Coordinates of N, CA and C in Angstrom, one line a residue:
M1 N 14.8 59.2 120.8 CA 15.5 58.8 119.6 C 15.4 57.2 119.6
D2 N 15.0 56.7 118.5 CA 15.1 55.2 118.3 C 16.3 54.8 117.5
L3 N 17.0 53.7 118.0 CA 18.2 53.3 117.4 C 18.0 51.9 116.7
V4 N 18.6 51.8 115.5 CA 18.6 50.5 114.8 C 20.1 50.2 114.6
H5 N 20.5 49.1 115.2 CA 21.9 48.7 115.1 C 22.1 47.7 113.9
V6 N 23.3 47.9 113.2 CA 23.6 47.0 112.1 C 25.0 46.4 112.2
V7 N 25.1 45.1 111.9 CA 26.4 44.5 111.8 C 26.6 44.0 110.4
F8 N 27.8 44.2 109.8 CA 28.1 43.9 108.5 C 29.0 42.7 108.4
A9 N 28.9 41.9 107.4 CA 29.9 40.8 107.1 C 31.1 41.5 106.4
S10 N 32.2 40.8 106.2 CA 33.4 41.3 105.6 C 33.2 41.7 104.2
D11 N 32.2 41.2 103.5 CA 31.9 41.6 102.1 C 30.9 42.7 102.0
G12 N 30.5 43.3 103.1 CA 29.6 44.5 103.1 C 28.2 44.2 103.2
T13 N 27.8 42.9 103.2 CA 26.3 42.6 103.3 C 25.9 42.7 104.8
V14 N 24.7 42.8 105.0 CA 24.1 42.9 106.4 C 24.1 41.5 107.0
R15 N 24.8 41.4 108.1 CA 24.8 40.1 108.9 C 23.7 40.1 109.9
K16 N 23.5 41.3 110.6 CA 22.4 41.4 111.6 C 22.0 42.8 111.7
I17 N 20.7 43.0 111.9 CA 20.1 44.3 112.1 C 18.9 44.2 113.1
S18 N 18.9 45.2 113.9 CA 17.8 45.3 115.0 C 16.5 45.9 114.4
R19 N 15.4 45.6 115.1 CA 14.1 46.2 114.9 C 13.6 45.9 113.5
C20 N 14.0 44.8 113.0 CA 13.6 44.3 111.6 C 12.2 43.7 111.6
P21 N 11.3 44.2 110.8 CA 9.9 43.6 110.7 C 10.0 42.1 110.3
S22 N 9.0 41.4 110.8 CA 9.1 39.9 110.6 C 9.0 39.5 109.2
E23 N 8.4 40.3 108.3 CA 8.2 39.9 106.9 C 9.3 40.4 106.0
T24 N 10.4 40.9 106.6 CA 11.4 41.6 105.8 C 12.8 40.9 106.2
D25 N 13.6 40.7 105.2 CA 14.9 40.1 105.5 C 15.9 41.2 105.9
A26 N 17.0 40.9 106.5 CA 17.9 41.9 107.1 C 18.4 42.9 106.0
Q27 N 18.9 42.4 104.9 CA 19.4 43.3 103.8 C 18.4 44.2 103.3
S28 N 17.1 43.7 103.1 CA 16.1 44.6 102.6 C 15.7 45.7 103.6
W29 N 15.7 45.3 104.9 CA 15.4 46.3 105.9 C 16.5 47.4 105.9
F30 N 17.8 47.0 105.8 CA 18.8 48.0 105.8 C 18.7 48.9 104.5
N31 N 18.4 48.3 103.4 CA 18.2 49.0 102.1 C 17.1 50.1 102.3
R32 N 15.9 49.7 102.9 CA 14.8 50.6 103.1 C 15.3 51.8 104.0
L33 N 15.9 51.4 105.1 CA 16.3 52.5 106.0 C 17.3 53.4 105.3
S34 N 18.2 52.8 104.5 CA 19.2 53.7 103.8 C 18.6 54.6 102.8
R35 N 17.6 54.1 102.1 CA 16.9 55.0 101.1 C 16.1 56.1 101.8
E36 N 15.4 55.8 102.9 CA 14.4 56.7 103.5 C 15.0 57.6 104.6
T37 N 16.1 57.2 105.1 CA 16.7 58.0 106.3 C 18.2 58.2 106.1
R38 N 18.6 58.4 104.9 CA 20.1 58.4 104.6 C 20.9 59.4 105.5
D39 N 20.3 60.5 105.9 CA 21.0 61.4 106.7 C 21.1 61.1 108.2
R40 N 20.5 59.9 108.6 CA 20.5 59.6 110.0 C 21.3 58.3 110.3
Y41 N 22.2 57.9 109.4 CA 23.0 56.7 109.5 C 24.4 57.2 110.0
E42 N 25.0 56.4 110.9 CA 26.4 56.7 111.4 C 27.2 55.4 111.3
S43 N 28.3 55.4 110.6 CA 29.2 54.3 110.5 C 30.0 54.2 111.8
L44 N 30.2 53.0 112.3 CA 30.9 52.7 113.5 C 32.1 51.8 113.2
S45 N 33.0 51.7 114.1 CA 34.2 50.8 113.8 C 33.7 49.3 113.9
G46 N 34.5 48.4 113.4 CA 34.3 47.0 113.5 C 33.2 46.4 112.7
G47 N 32.9 47.1 111.6 CA 31.8 46.6 110.7 C 30.4 46.8 111.2
R48 N 30.2 47.9 112.0 CA 28.9 48.2 112.6 C 28.5 49.5 112.1
G49 N 27.2 49.8 112.4 CA 26.6 51.1 112.1 C 25.3 51.3 112.9
V50 N 24.8 52.5 112.9 CA 23.5 52.7 113.7 C 22.7 53.8 112.9
F51 N 21.4 53.6 112.9 CA 20.5 54.6 112.4 C 19.9 55.2 113.6
R52 N 19.8 56.6 113.6 CA 19.2 57.3 114.7 C 18.0 58.0 114.2
L53 N 16.8 57.4 114.6 CA 15.5 57.8 114.0 C 14.7 58.6 115.0
F54 N 13.9 59.5 114.4 CA 13.0 60.3 115.3 C 11.9 59.5 115.8
P55 N 11.3 59.9 116.9 CA 10.2 59.1 117.5 C 9.0 59.0 116.5
G56 N 8.5 57.8 116.3 CA 7.4 57.5 115.4 C 7.9 57.2 114.0
E57 N 9.1 57.6 113.6 CA 9.6 57.3 112.3 C 9.9 55.8 112.1
L58 N 10.4 55.2 113.2 CA 10.7 53.7 113.1 C 9.4 52.9 112.9
L59 N 8.4 53.2 113.7 CA 7.1 52.5 113.6 C 6.5 52.7 112.2
S60 N 6.6 53.9 111.6 CA 6.1 54.1 110.3 C 6.8 53.3 109.2
L61 N 8.2 53.2 109.3 CA 9.0 52.4 108.4 C 8.7 50.9 108.6
Q62 N 8.5 50.5 109.8 CA 8.2 49.1 110.0 C 6.9 48.7 109.4
Q63 N 5.9 49.5 109.5 CA 4.6 49.3 109.0 C 4.6 49.2 107.5
K64 N 5.4 50.1 106.8 CA 5.6 50.0 105.4 C 6.3 48.7 104.9
S65 N 7.1 48.2 105.8 CA 7.9 47.0 105.4 C 7.2 45.7 105.8
G66 N 6.0 45.7 106.2 CA 5.3 44.4 106.4 C 5.1 43.9 107.8
G67 N 5.2 44.8 108.8 CA 4.9 44.4 110.2 C 5.8 45.1 111.2
V68 N 5.4 44.9 112.4 CA 6.1 45.5 113.6 C 6.4 44.4 114.6
D69 N 7.7 44.4 115.0 CA 8.1 43.5 116.0 C 8.4 44.3 117.3
S70 N 8.6 43.6 118.4 CA 8.9 44.2 119.6 C 10.3 44.9 119.6
P71 N 10.5 45.9 120.4 CA 11.7 46.8 120.3 C 13.0 46.0 120.3
G72 N 13.1 44.9 121.0 CA 14.4 44.2 121.2 C 14.7 43.3 120.1
T73 N 13.8 43.0 119.1 CA 14.0 42.0 118.2 C 15.0 42.5 117.1
G74 N 15.7 41.5 116.6 CA 16.7 41.7 115.5 C 16.6 40.6 114.6
K75 N 17.3 40.7 113.5 CA 17.2 39.6 112.5 C 18.6 39.4 111.9
E76 N 19.0 38.1 111.8 CA 20.3 37.8 111.2 C 20.0 37.4 109.8
A77 N 20.9 37.7 108.9 CA 20.7 37.3 107.5 C 20.9 35.8 107.4
S78 N 20.2 35.2 106.6 CA 20.3 33.7 106.4 C 21.5 33.5 105.4
G79 N 22.3 32.5 105.7 CA 23.4 32.2 104.9 C 22.9 31.4 103.6
G80 N 23.7 31.5 102.6 CA 23.2 30.8 101.4 C 24.2 30.7 100.3

């Protein structure tokens, strides 16, 4: 099982998300995962959540989103 961890800001936007492709911003990556794997998301306490994806599913989604990063990489949303 592959895990993608999400941390939200108090306004509900994505502050940080793991396994994000290099060509994709944090919010867009969360939106794609939400659309394509909606039954595999679990809300956690403290403004956090996790997607539990099947083997190979994460790689496929990363490739559709513009690239693949190493397993430990994450991306923080840029302030603006």
